[in-house]
Tab-separated table of C-alpha atoms in Angstrom:
chain	number	residue	atom	x	y	z
A	12	UNK	CA	92.423	72.383	101.016
A	13	UNK	CA	94.399	74.130	98.047
A	14	UNK	CA	94.674	72.512	94.703
A	15	UNK	CA	97.296	74.267	93.062
A	16	UNK	CA	96.979	73.667	89.447
A	17	UNK	CA	96.176	70.043	90.053
A	18	UNK	CA	95.695	68.762	86.584
A	19	UNK	CA	96.210	65.377	87.453
A	20	UNK	CA	94.118	63.692	90.254
A	21	UNK	CA	93.363	59.985	90.770
A	22	UNK	CA	89.907	58.760	90.935
A	23	UNK	CA	90.710	58.366	94.851
A	24	UNK	CA	91.769	61.753	95.179
A	25	UNK	CA	89.022	63.258	93.102
A	26	UNK	CA	86.491	61.383	95.596
A	27	UNK	CA	88.577	62.610	98.549
A	28	UNK	CA	88.096	66.247	97.547
A	29	UNK	CA	84.455	65.523	97.215
A	30	UNK	CA	84.220	63.797	100.601
A	31	UNK	CA	85.881	66.842	102.173
A	32	UNK	CA	83.613	69.389	100.649
A	33	UNK	CA	80.650	67.306	101.688
A	34	UNK	CA	82.116	67.452	105.483
A	35	UNK	CA	82.134	71.387	105.451
A	36	UNK	CA	85.757	71.641	104.281
A	37	UNK	CA	86.552	74.871	101.980
A	38	UNK	CA	88.600	74.699	98.763
A	39	UNK	CA	90.776	77.199	96.936
A	40	UNK	CA	91.768	75.632	93.629
A	41	UNK	CA	93.639	77.390	90.564
A	42	UNK	CA	93.448	76.527	86.800
A	43	UNK	CA	92.810	73.183	85.361
A	44	UNK	CA	91.892	70.526	88.417
A	45	UNK	CA	91.195	66.901	87.763
A	46	UNK	CA	91.274	66.964	84.127
A	47	UNK	CA	93.690	64.118	83.615
A	48	UNK	CA	94.075	60.826	85.546
A	49	UNK	CA	97.289	59.336	86.747
A	50	UNK	CA	98.037	57.735	83.432
A	51	UNK	CA	97.520	61.117	81.812
A	52	UNK	CA	94.231	60.306	80.199
A	53	UNK	CA	91.889	63.300	79.557
A	54	UNK	CA	89.031	63.190	81.919
A	55	UNK	CA	87.213	66.404	81.238
A	56	UNK	CA	85.855	69.274	83.326
A	57	UNK	CA	83.237	67.106	85.171
A	58	UNK	CA	85.300	67.333	88.373
A	59	UNK	CA	85.556	71.173	88.128
A	60	UNK	CA	81.952	71.413	87.792
A	61	UNK	CA	80.463	69.048	89.842
A	62	UNK	CA	82.948	69.349	92.927
A	63	UNK	CA	84.631	72.660	92.726
A	64	UNK	CA	81.092	74.687	91.161
A	65	UNK	CA	83.221	75.874	88.300
A	66	UNK	CA	82.096	75.464	84.530
A	67	UNK	CA	85.098	75.879	82.171
A	68	UNK	CA	83.519	77.714	79.118
A	69	UNK	CA	86.748	78.156	77.122
A	70	UNK	CA	90.068	79.792	77.368
A	71	UNK	CA	91.842	83.096	76.313
A	72	UNK	CA	94.225	81.552	73.944
A	73	UNK	CA	92.651	82.785	70.769
A	74	UNK	CA	92.308	86.284	72.036
A	75	UNK	CA	95.713	87.896	71.954
A	76	UNK	CA	94.630	91.316	73.527
A	77	UNK	CA	92.611	89.561	76.377
A	78	UNK	CA	95.513	89.712	79.000
A	79	UNK	CA	94.126	91.562	81.791
A	80	UNK	CA	92.486	90.296	84.931
A	81	UNK	CA	89.797	92.702	85.823
A	82	UNK	CA	88.708	92.680	89.518
A	83	UNK	CA	84.960	93.054	90.614
A	84	UNK	CA	84.997	95.348	93.582
A	85	UNK	CA	83.104	94.914	97.012
A	86	UNK	CA	82.780	91.217	96.683
A	87	UNK	CA	83.447	88.749	99.299
A	88	UNK	CA	86.648	87.632	98.189
A	89	UNK	CA	88.087	90.571	96.167
A	90	UNK	CA	87.278	93.594	98.134
A	91	UNK	CA	90.940	94.325	99.053
A	92	UNK	CA	91.127	96.019	95.589
A	93	UNK	CA	89.085	98.673	93.914
A	94	UNK	CA	86.402	97.758	91.290
A	95	UNK	CA	87.808	97.563	87.980
A	96	UNK	CA	91.496	97.022	88.984
A	97	UNK	CA	93.507	95.801	86.138
A	98	UNK	CA	96.142	93.061	86.478
A	99	UNK	CA	98.367	92.631	83.435
A	100	UNK	CA	99.212	89.049	82.882
A	101	UNK	CA	101.940	87.573	80.425
A	102	UNK	CA	100.826	84.831	77.951
A	103	UNK	CA	103.367	82.011	78.006
A	104	UNK	CA	102.291	79.213	75.477
A	105	UNK	CA	99.607	76.886	76.725
A	106	UNK	CA	99.231	78.423	79.996
A	107	UNK	CA	96.099	80.388	78.837
A	108	UNK	CA	93.649	81.498	81.617
A	109	UNK	CA	90.115	80.127	81.765
A	110	UNK	CA	86.732	81.192	81.007
A	111	UNK	CA	84.441	80.191	83.715
A	112	UNK	CA	81.021	80.131	84.887
A	113	UNK	CA	79.159	79.096	87.854
A	114	UNK	CA	78.539	80.546	91.321
A	115	UNK	CA	79.457	83.987	91.790
A	116	UNK	CA	81.938	86.041	89.726
A	117	UNK	CA	84.672	88.110	91.150
A	118	UNK	CA	86.991	88.793	87.968
A	119	UNK	CA	87.003	88.751	84.409
A	120	UNK	CA	89.337	88.762	81.605
A	121	UNK	CA	89.568	91.868	79.366
A	122	UNK	CA	91.834	93.767	76.909
A	123	UNK	CA	93.451	96.990	78.244
A	124	UNK	CA	90.168	99.266	77.159
A	125	UNK	CA	87.959	96.757	79.023
A	126	UNK	CA	85.709	96.801	75.920
A	127	UNK	CA	82.615	94.526	76.221
A	128	UNK	CA	81.515	92.975	72.676
A	129	UNK	CA	79.048	90.419	74.050
A	130	UNK	CA	77.788	89.211	77.371
A	131	UNK	CA	79.276	85.847	77.287
A	132	UNK	CA	80.510	83.726	80.265
A	133	UNK	CA	84.244	84.948	80.718
A	134	UNK	CA	84.729	85.236	84.672
A	135	UNK	CA	88.354	84.557	85.516
A	136	UNK	CA	87.482	84.037	89.357
A	137	UNK	CA	84.462	82.217	90.718
A	138	UNK	CA	83.307	81.465	94.278
A	139	UNK	CA	80.418	79.667	96.025
A	140	UNK	CA	79.251	78.134	99.250
A	141	UNK	CA	76.927	74.978	99.079
A	142	UNK	CA	75.348	73.119	101.775
A	143	UNK	CA	74.904	69.313	101.124
A	144	UNK	CA	71.656	67.893	102.406
A	145	UNK	CA	72.072	67.615	106.025
A	146	UNK	CA	75.860	68.606	106.145
A	147	UNK	CA	77.714	71.638	106.848
A	148	UNK	CA	78.474	74.236	104.401
A	149	UNK	CA	81.600	74.335	102.253
A	150	UNK	CA	83.105	76.968	100.390
A	151	UNK	CA	85.025	76.915	97.121
A	152	UNK	CA	87.108	79.594	95.360
A	153	UNK	CA	88.521	78.812	91.791
A	154	UNK	CA	90.714	80.786	89.962
A	155	UNK	CA	91.170	80.504	86.185
A	156	UNK	CA	94.681	81.284	85.961
A	157	UNK	CA	97.912	79.199	86.621
A	158	UNK	CA	100.623	80.202	89.401
A	159	UNK	CA	102.827	80.378	86.402
A	160	UNK	CA	101.218	83.679	85.502
A	161	UNK	CA	101.929	85.267	88.929
A	162	UNK	CA	105.714	85.667	88.062
A	163	UNK	CA	105.188	88.723	86.097
A	164	UNK	CA	102.225	90.199	87.486
A	165	UNK	CA	102.008	93.085	89.917
A	166	UNK	CA	102.832	90.888	93.204
A	167	UNK	CA	100.903	93.134	95.589
A	168	UNK	CA	97.871	93.039	93.709
A	169	UNK	CA	98.152	89.364	93.014
A	170	UNK	CA	98.826	88.817	96.747
A	171	UNK	CA	95.632	90.936	97.652
A	172	UNK	CA	93.562	88.645	95.593
A	173	UNK	CA	95.026	85.362	96.912
A	174	UNK	CA	94.886	86.818	100.479
A	175	UNK	CA	91.407	87.872	100.152
A	176	UNK	CA	90.206	84.640	98.725
A	177	UNK	CA	92.013	82.683	101.539
A	178	UNK	CA	90.594	84.735	104.254
A	179	UNK	CA	86.888	84.161	103.093
A	180	UNK	CA	87.537	80.423	102.652
A	181	UNK	CA	88.905	80.020	106.116
A	182	UNK	CA	85.708	81.956	107.355
A	183	UNK	CA	87.753	84.675	108.986
A	184	UNK	CA	85.789	87.665	108.994
A	185	UNK	CA	87.005	90.989	107.480
A	186	UNK	CA	85.976	94.598	107.115
A	187	UNK	CA	85.897	97.288	104.238
A	188	UNK	CA	84.311	100.357	103.402
A	189	UNK	CA	81.833	100.099	100.558
A	190	UNK	CA	82.817	101.999	97.169
A	191	UNK	CA	79.214	103.418	96.995
A	192	UNK	CA	76.642	104.828	99.424
A	193	UNK	CA	74.403	101.802	100.797
A	194	UNK	CA	72.793	100.024	99.306
A	195	UNK	CA	74.063	100.702	95.911
A	196	UNK	CA	76.598	98.335	94.235
A	197	UNK	CA	77.578	100.643	91.420
A	198	UNK	CA	77.066	103.995	89.912
A	199	UNK	CA	76.324	105.521	86.530
A	200	UNK	CA	76.005	109.435	85.465
A	201	UNK	CA	74.977	110.803	82.290
A	202	UNK	CA	77.154	113.617	80.955
A	203	UNK	CA	76.544	115.713	77.744
A	204	UNK	CA	79.007	117.596	76.039
A	205	UNK	CA	78.525	120.484	73.692
A	206	UNK	CA	79.245	119.616	69.934
A	207	UNK	CA	76.815	122.120	68.397
A	208	UNK	CA	74.802	125.178	69.623
A	209	UNK	CA	72.238	124.170	72.358
A	210	UNK	CA	68.547	124.796	71.348
A	211	UNK	CA	65.176	123.378	71.727
A	212	UNK	CA	65.986	120.267	69.940
A	213	UNK	CA	67.909	119.323	72.931
A	214	UNK	CA	64.846	119.354	75.094
A	215	UNK	CA	63.470	116.138	74.229
A	216	UNK	CA	66.576	114.265	74.946
A	217	UNK	CA	66.401	115.930	78.617
A	218	UNK	CA	62.952	114.958	78.945
A	219	UNK	CA	63.553	111.184	77.894
A	220	UNK	CA	66.305	111.350	80.839
A	221	UNK	CA	63.767	112.567	83.482
A	222	UNK	CA	61.221	110.094	82.667
A	223	UNK	CA	63.619	107.553	83.791
A	224	UNK	CA	64.373	109.446	86.878
A	225	UNK	CA	67.968	110.464	85.626
A	226	UNK	CA	69.519	114.024	85.561
A	227	UNK	CA	72.624	115.034	83.522
A	228	UNK	CA	75.499	117.565	83.668
A	229	UNK	CA	75.967	119.558	80.436
A	230	UNK	CA	79.313	120.586	79.801
A	231	UNK	CA	79.521	123.851	77.994
A	232	UNK	CA	81.898	125.732	75.936
A	233	UNK	CA	82.438	129.659	75.864
A	234	UNK	CA	82.131	129.812	71.943
A	235	UNK	CA	78.853	131.136	70.987
A	236	UNK	CA	77.581	130.565	74.474
A	237	UNK	CA	74.831	133.332	73.650
A	238	UNK	CA	73.145	131.344	71.447
A	239	UNK	CA	72.979	128.196	73.779
A	240	UNK	CA	72.334	130.123	76.908
A	241	UNK	CA	68.431	130.237	76.559
A	242	UNK	CA	68.155	126.541	76.379
A	243	UNK	CA	70.814	125.725	78.967
A	244	UNK	CA	68.684	127.770	81.429
A	245	UNK	CA	65.815	125.818	80.444
A	246	UNK	CA	67.716	122.599	81.091
A	247	UNK	CA	69.074	123.929	84.828
A	248	UNK	CA	65.309	124.564	85.502
A	249	UNK	CA	64.299	121.020	84.805
A	250	UNK	CA	67.055	119.824	87.373
A	251	UNK	CA	69.978	119.379	85.209
A	252	UNK	CA	73.453	121.147	86.053
A	253	UNK	CA	76.147	122.552	84.036
A	254	UNK	CA	79.899	122.127	84.010
A	255	UNK	CA	82.831	123.483	82.138
A	256	UNK	CA	84.130	122.255	78.690
A	257	UNK	CA	86.481	125.091	77.657
A	258	UNK	CA	86.435	128.129	75.651
A	259	UNK	CA	86.386	126.335	71.992
A	260	UNK	CA	86.188	122.906	70.749
A	261	UNK	CA	89.856	122.324	70.808
A	262	UNK	CA	92.006	120.090	73.279
A	263	UNK	CA	94.090	121.404	75.578
A	264	UNK	CA	96.946	118.640	75.642
A	265	UNK	CA	100.417	119.837	74.926
A	266	UNK	CA	99.537	123.615	74.696
A	267	UNK	CA	101.900	125.999	76.796
A	268	UNK	CA	100.688	126.652	80.123
A	269	UNK	CA	100.054	130.399	79.621
A	270	UNK	CA	97.795	129.704	76.632
A	271	UNK	CA	96.115	126.960	78.774
A	272	UNK	CA	95.657	129.334	81.630
A	273	UNK	CA	94.196	131.841	79.220
A	274	UNK	CA	91.921	129.549	77.657
A	275	UNK	CA	90.606	128.571	81.071
A	276	UNK	CA	90.049	132.154	82.182
A	277	UNK	CA	88.218	133.206	79.117
A	278	UNK	CA	85.853	129.966	79.632
A	279	UNK	CA	84.829	131.528	83.165
A	280	UNK	CA	84.423	134.865	81.812
A	281	UNK	CA	82.167	133.516	78.826
A	282	UNK	CA	80.020	131.619	81.104
A	283	UNK	CA	79.467	134.226	83.571
A	284	UNK	CA	78.757	136.839	80.716
A	285	UNK	CA	75.675	134.836	80.094
A	286	UNK	CA	74.298	134.917	83.334
A	287	UNK	CA	74.688	131.142	83.826
A	288	UNK	CA	74.626	130.089	87.430
A	289	UNK	CA	76.816	126.960	87.896
A	290	UNK	CA	77.635	125.460	91.381
A	291	UNK	CA	80.225	126.855	93.296
A	292	UNK	CA	82.809	124.256	92.066
A	293	UNK	CA	81.698	122.940	88.814
A	294	UNK	CA	82.983	120.104	86.697
A	295	UNK	CA	85.377	120.168	83.647
A	296	UNK	CA	85.280	117.990	80.599
A	297	UNK	CA	88.137	118.663	78.371
A	298	UNK	CA	86.861	118.587	74.581
A	299	UNK	CA	87.802	115.325	72.783
A	300	UNK	CA	89.433	114.216	76.541
A	301	UNK	CA	92.693	115.959	75.366
A	302	UNK	CA	94.328	117.371	78.484
A	303	UNK	CA	97.643	116.845	80.254
A	304	UNK	CA	99.061	117.408	83.784
A	305	UNK	CA	99.386	121.177	82.953
A	306	UNK	CA	95.784	121.104	82.430
A	307	UNK	CA	94.895	119.277	85.628
A	308	UNK	CA	97.066	121.529	87.735
A	309	UNK	CA	95.618	124.680	86.252
A	310	UNK	CA	92.286	123.316	87.248
A	311	UNK	CA	93.219	122.491	90.699
A	312	UNK	CA	93.915	126.374	91.191
A	313	UNK	CA	90.484	127.202	89.891
A	314	UNK	CA	87.241	126.767	91.604
A	315	UNK	CA	86.621	123.877	89.644
A	316	UNK	CA	85.356	120.677	91.779
A	317	UNK	CA	85.915	117.815	89.299
A	318	UNK	CA	87.652	116.493	86.039
A	319	UNK	CA	85.885	114.085	83.799
A	320	UNK	CA	89.135	111.862	83.235
A	321	UNK	CA	90.090	108.964	80.938
A	322	UNK	CA	91.007	105.430	82.054
A	323	UNK	CA	94.931	106.030	80.955
A	324	UNK	CA	95.720	107.446	84.633
A	325	UNK	CA	93.912	104.930	86.779
A	326	UNK	CA	93.888	101.123	86.552
A	327	UNK	CA	90.769	100.980	88.536
A	328	UNK	CA	87.051	102.268	87.765
A	329	UNK	CA	86.189	104.302	90.590
A	330	UNK	CA	86.633	108.135	91.525
A	331	UNK	CA	89.643	109.115	93.050
A	332	UNK	CA	91.614	112.423	94.476
A	333	UNK	CA	94.740	113.058	92.915
A	334	UNK	CA	97.543	114.627	94.788
A	335	UNK	CA	97.789	118.406	94.582
A	336	UNK	CA	101.219	119.595	92.772
A	337	UNK	CA	103.731	121.387	95.193
A	338	UNK	CA	103.374	124.413	92.897
A	339	UNK	CA	99.556	124.643	92.955
A	340	UNK	CA	97.449	126.158	95.875
A	341	UNK	CA	94.011	124.326	96.151
A	342	UNK	CA	91.480	126.240	98.073
A	343	UNK	CA	87.978	124.677	98.588
A	344	UNK	CA	87.039	121.207	98.267
A	345	UNK	CA	89.170	118.407	97.355
A	346	UNK	CA	89.809	117.991	93.552
A	347	UNK	CA	88.069	114.631	92.282
A	348	UNK	CA	88.887	112.704	89.085
A	349	UNK	CA	86.023	110.573	87.746
A	350	UNK	CA	87.606	108.402	85.255
A	351	UNK	CA	85.317	107.459	82.036
A	352	UNK	CA	86.521	103.787	81.625
A	353	UNK	CA	83.916	102.726	78.647
A	354	UNK	CA	83.266	103.894	75.329
A	355	UNK	CA	81.340	106.930	74.762
A	356	UNK	CA	77.906	107.171	72.744
A	357	UNK	CA	79.510	109.137	69.860
A	358	UNK	CA	82.061	106.324	69.355
A	359	UNK	CA	79.839	103.644	69.304
A	360	UNK	CA	77.361	105.419	66.963
A	361	UNK	CA	80.419	105.805	64.547
A	362	UNK	CA	81.243	102.131	64.593
A	363	UNK	CA	77.755	100.691	64.893
A	364	UNK	CA	74.129	100.767	63.862
A	365	UNK	CA	71.542	102.017	66.577
A	366	UNK	CA	70.398	98.601	67.897
A	367	UNK	CA	74.076	97.569	68.094
A	368	UNK	CA	74.701	100.408	70.442
A	369	UNK	CA	71.953	99.654	72.621
A	370	UNK	CA	72.976	96.017	72.898
A	371	UNK	CA	76.563	97.049	73.447
A	372	UNK	CA	75.606	99.587	76.006
A	373	UNK	CA	73.588	97.104	77.949
A	374	UNK	CA	76.339	94.811	77.963
A	375	UNK	CA	78.725	97.249	79.305
A	376	UNK	CA	76.259	98.368	81.882
A	377	UNK	CA	75.901	94.612	82.992
A	378	UNK	CA	79.574	94.098	83.424
A	379	UNK	CA	80.160	97.258	85.227
A	380	UNK	CA	77.218	96.609	87.577
A	381	UNK	CA	78.600	93.451	88.634
A	382	UNK	CA	82.008	94.908	89.016
A	383	UNK	CA	80.935	97.571	91.353
A	384	UNK	CA	82.036	100.195	88.670
A	385	UNK	CA	81.567	103.699	88.017
A	386	UNK	CA	79.943	104.211	84.344
A	387	UNK	CA	79.877	107.808	82.601
A	388	UNK	CA	77.639	107.685	79.777
A	389	UNK	CA	78.787	110.486	77.638
A	390	UNK	CA	76.623	111.804	74.972
A	391	UNK	CA	77.107	114.883	72.273
A	392	UNK	CA	74.241	117.105	72.675
A	393	UNK	CA	71.824	116.401	69.448
A	394	UNK	CA	73.130	113.085	69.376
A	395	UNK	CA	72.531	110.959	66.323
A	396	UNK	CA	71.270	108.128	68.424
A	397	UNK	CA	67.648	107.717	67.608
A	398	UNK	CA	65.151	108.575	69.937
A	399	UNK	CA	63.801	104.864	70.553
A	400	UNK	CA	67.431	103.782	71.282
A	401	UNK	CA	67.799	106.635	74.017
A	402	UNK	CA	64.679	105.478	75.482
A	403	UNK	CA	65.946	101.696	75.494
A	404	UNK	CA	69.265	102.652	77.307
A	405	UNK	CA	67.518	104.865	80.046
A	406	UNK	CA	64.980	102.186	80.554
A	407	UNK	CA	67.869	99.873	81.185
A	408	UNK	CA	69.307	102.180	83.395
A	409	UNK	CA	65.957	102.672	85.366
A	410	UNK	CA	65.600	98.786	85.675
A	411	UNK	CA	68.892	98.791	87.578
A	412	UNK	CA	68.086	101.535	89.883
A	413	UNK	CA	67.668	99.556	93.132
A	414	UNK	CA	71.367	98.401	93.068
A	415	UNK	CA	72.958	101.134	90.584
A	416	UNK	CA	73.234	104.594	91.803
A	417	UNK	CA	71.599	106.818	89.092
A	418	UNK	CA	73.044	110.442	90.016
A	419	UNK	CA	74.919	113.220	88.664
A	420	UNK	CA	78.632	113.870	88.360
A	421	UNK	CA	78.793	116.545	91.307
A	422	UNK	CA	77.288	114.301	93.629
A	423	UNK	CA	79.871	111.436	92.759
A	424	UNK	CA	82.420	113.864	93.378
A	425	UNK	CA	80.864	114.823	96.861
A	426	UNK	CA	80.522	111.148	97.632
A	427	UNK	CA	84.169	110.728	96.934
A	428	UNK	CA	85.344	113.432	98.954
A	429	UNK	CA	83.205	112.319	101.868
A	430	UNK	CA	84.595	108.444	101.591
A	431	UNK	CA	88.255	109.879	101.784
A	432	UNK	CA	87.456	111.160	105.332
A	433	UNK	CA	86.511	107.590	106.533
A	434	UNK	CA	88.976	105.426	108.017
A	435	UNK	CA	88.219	102.093	109.652
A	436	UNK	CA	89.959	99.075	111.225
A	437	UNK	CA	88.864	95.669	112.560
A	438	UNK	CA	90.387	94.329	115.767
A	439	UNK	CA	89.728	91.667	118.205
A	440	UNK	CA	89.479	88.320	117.117
A	441	UNK	CA	87.313	86.202	115.035
A	442	UNK	CA	84.995	85.439	118.144
A	443	UNK	CA	84.721	89.064	119.304
A	444	UNK	CA	85.658	91.420	116.728
A	445	UNK	CA	85.875	95.208	117.103
A	446	UNK	CA	85.262	97.734	114.420
A	447	UNK	CA	86.769	101.258	114.968
A	448	UNK	CA	85.605	103.836	112.489
A	449	UNK	CA	87.097	107.313	112.228
A	450	UNK	CA	85.595	110.433	110.386
A	451	UNK	CA	87.782	113.220	109.787
A	452	UNK	CA	86.484	116.688	109.274
A	453	UNK	CA	84.016	119.006	111.075
A	454	UNK	CA	80.843	117.846	109.371
A	455	UNK	CA	78.722	114.667	110.029
A	456	UNK	CA	78.759	112.037	107.186
A	457	UNK	CA	75.664	113.114	104.438
A	458	UNK	CA	75.666	109.864	102.383
A	459	UNK	CA	74.995	106.548	103.984
A	460	UNK	CA	78.444	105.035	103.924
A	461	UNK	CA	78.741	101.137	104.581
A	462	UNK	CA	81.206	99.624	106.675
A	463	UNK	CA	80.813	95.923	105.356
A	464	UNK	CA	81.840	93.191	107.330
A	465	UNK	CA	82.222	89.245	105.986
A	466	UNK	CA	80.199	86.692	108.146
A	467	UNK	CA	81.933	83.406	109.010
A	468	UNK	CA	78.740	81.448	108.140
A	469	UNK	CA	76.160	81.839	105.898
A	470	UNK	CA	72.875	83.680	106.977
A	471	UNK	CA	74.433	84.712	110.236
A	472	UNK	CA	73.445	87.812	111.826
A	473	UNK	CA	75.744	90.642	112.686
A	474	UNK	CA	74.821	92.121	116.018
A	475	UNK	CA	76.022	95.380	117.773
A	476	UNK	CA	76.840	94.791	121.504
A	477	UNK	CA	78.113	98.110	122.304
A	478	UNK	CA	78.939	101.424	120.546
A	479	UNK	CA	76.800	104.095	118.910
A	480	UNK	CA	73.463	102.936	117.573
A	481	UNK	CA	73.532	102.535	113.936
A	482	UNK	CA	71.396	100.360	111.290
A	483	UNK	CA	72.740	97.171	110.813
A	484	UNK	CA	71.747	95.753	107.053
A	485	UNK	CA	72.088	92.309	105.501
A	486	UNK	CA	74.050	92.616	102.094
A	487	UNK	CA	73.754	89.056	101.220
A	488	UNK	CA	74.384	85.552	102.768
A	489	UNK	CA	78.166	86.227	103.464
A	490	UNK	CA	78.081	89.857	104.387
A	491	UNK	CA	76.273	92.422	106.444
A	492	UNK	CA	77.019	96.327	106.739
A	493	UNK	CA	76.702	98.911	109.464
A	494	UNK	CA	75.235	101.866	107.628
A	495	UNK	CA	77.025	105.289	108.670
A	496	UNK	CA	74.573	107.996	107.541
A	497	UNK	CA	74.757	110.981	109.772
A	498	UNK	CA	78.039	109.614	111.771
A	499	UNK	CA	79.494	112.771	113.305
A	500	UNK	CA	83.137	113.244	113.311
A	501	UNK	CA	85.535	111.439	115.657
A	502	UNK	CA	86.469	107.952	116.472
A	503	UNK	CA	83.556	105.417	116.840
A	504	UNK	CA	83.968	101.630	118.112
A	505	UNK	CA	81.620	98.740	117.874
A	506	UNK	CA	81.806	95.576	119.567
A	507	UNK	CA	80.435	92.714	117.270
A	508	UNK	CA	78.968	89.323	117.574
A	509	UNK	CA	78.038	86.830	114.898
A	510	UNK	CA	74.741	85.194	115.882
A	511	UNK	CA	72.536	82.433	113.943
A	512	UNK	CA	70.256	82.464	110.959
A	513	UNK	CA	67.405	84.930	110.885
A	514	UNK	CA	66.911	88.457	110.488
A	515	UNK	CA	69.720	91.103	110.989
A	516	UNK	CA	69.760	92.332	114.715
A	517	UNK	CA	71.156	95.437	115.776
A	518	UNK	CA	71.229	97.966	118.933
């Protein structure tokens, strides 16, 4: 049943929808549903909450800049788009999207920067499945925005959201490659840039990271590097790694290509002269995030593996492999951009006191985790953030380590390259699906990639009836995953079967 902005519903219609759900029917509803009766009298949001499972917390009318639909990745109803995907929405008068809670969230409404001031109920898309006592399960998906806003939005992205929601409501199996290695839902890395000479005052920060099970990447400048080298070697000995930041603390953006090329050459020479051993293809972070396409093209021609980028080049919150310009010869591993899509610690400490920084970082980590997004926490060395505040942030990260991948930037880049080698297709039919996975290249998969399938009924088991033996793990009541670690190159096919409740079965 589709309720397209069904603002007016009679009492009989509201009862019919409730009865439809009680018999196991699925509902897709948009914006305001049943808030007025046939006479136009206001009935409130009771129908939406009790029948559709969506509580209306407010709307975005007072917030002019809150005009971007921000998609959560890897959910049962939004996995066709990447985590953090921004979709611009127009703001015609009175057609304001709703802020919802209830069930499970799959999108929220944000400004362009995705800034999080407070963790408040602000879901723009919620979904759930309920099983009335003694009755069949019923699914519901509620979009908090009206169809009027689709007219100017990106049609392809909006259609992907709609199609994904309908597929789930209709109990049609679908498959996708998870954004992160199994069983992680999101990922976080800590990056430290060189704002001052490294010395032993930097070691307590590194120790606090280690106590939380974290390792950082320290991006270094060539300027005065001889004074920093002894401490950097100590940091490397503790398991942290190094990347490039440039020859001096000056942005690259807008400088002539010859100037940028000379600066990058000098950067490499300065690091090598101090006997610092970097990974074969380390990362690069531009001072103050000031780089341009010339910088990126020059980096692609060097033995540099990844760039810490900004959110201006991507609408999503995931690593990506940019195309190599035709005039650049890239050798070695594919180049990866890791976009930093949240505020850095030095930005926050400029605007807030220590307690507020901890609260804001915690709120942003919570939102990023639910969205399945990449978080890059950027600190200046010898940060002004107090030791207690550092400890609080690292403790919050450690508490999420069962579902948030806490790793280093180089590992994130390696995963992005490996994920790009994997292709898959779901064929057959709903009763007898066939999953085909292709692995390109010459090496077996190192990370536990997950091919995730949505289940037609809650609590079902996904059983492999033919094909190579791989672990099958439950994700939640609606999804199961084939874990593809060590899968060799080539084409692999599995015949699948959905079975009744209980433990996940595999062969």
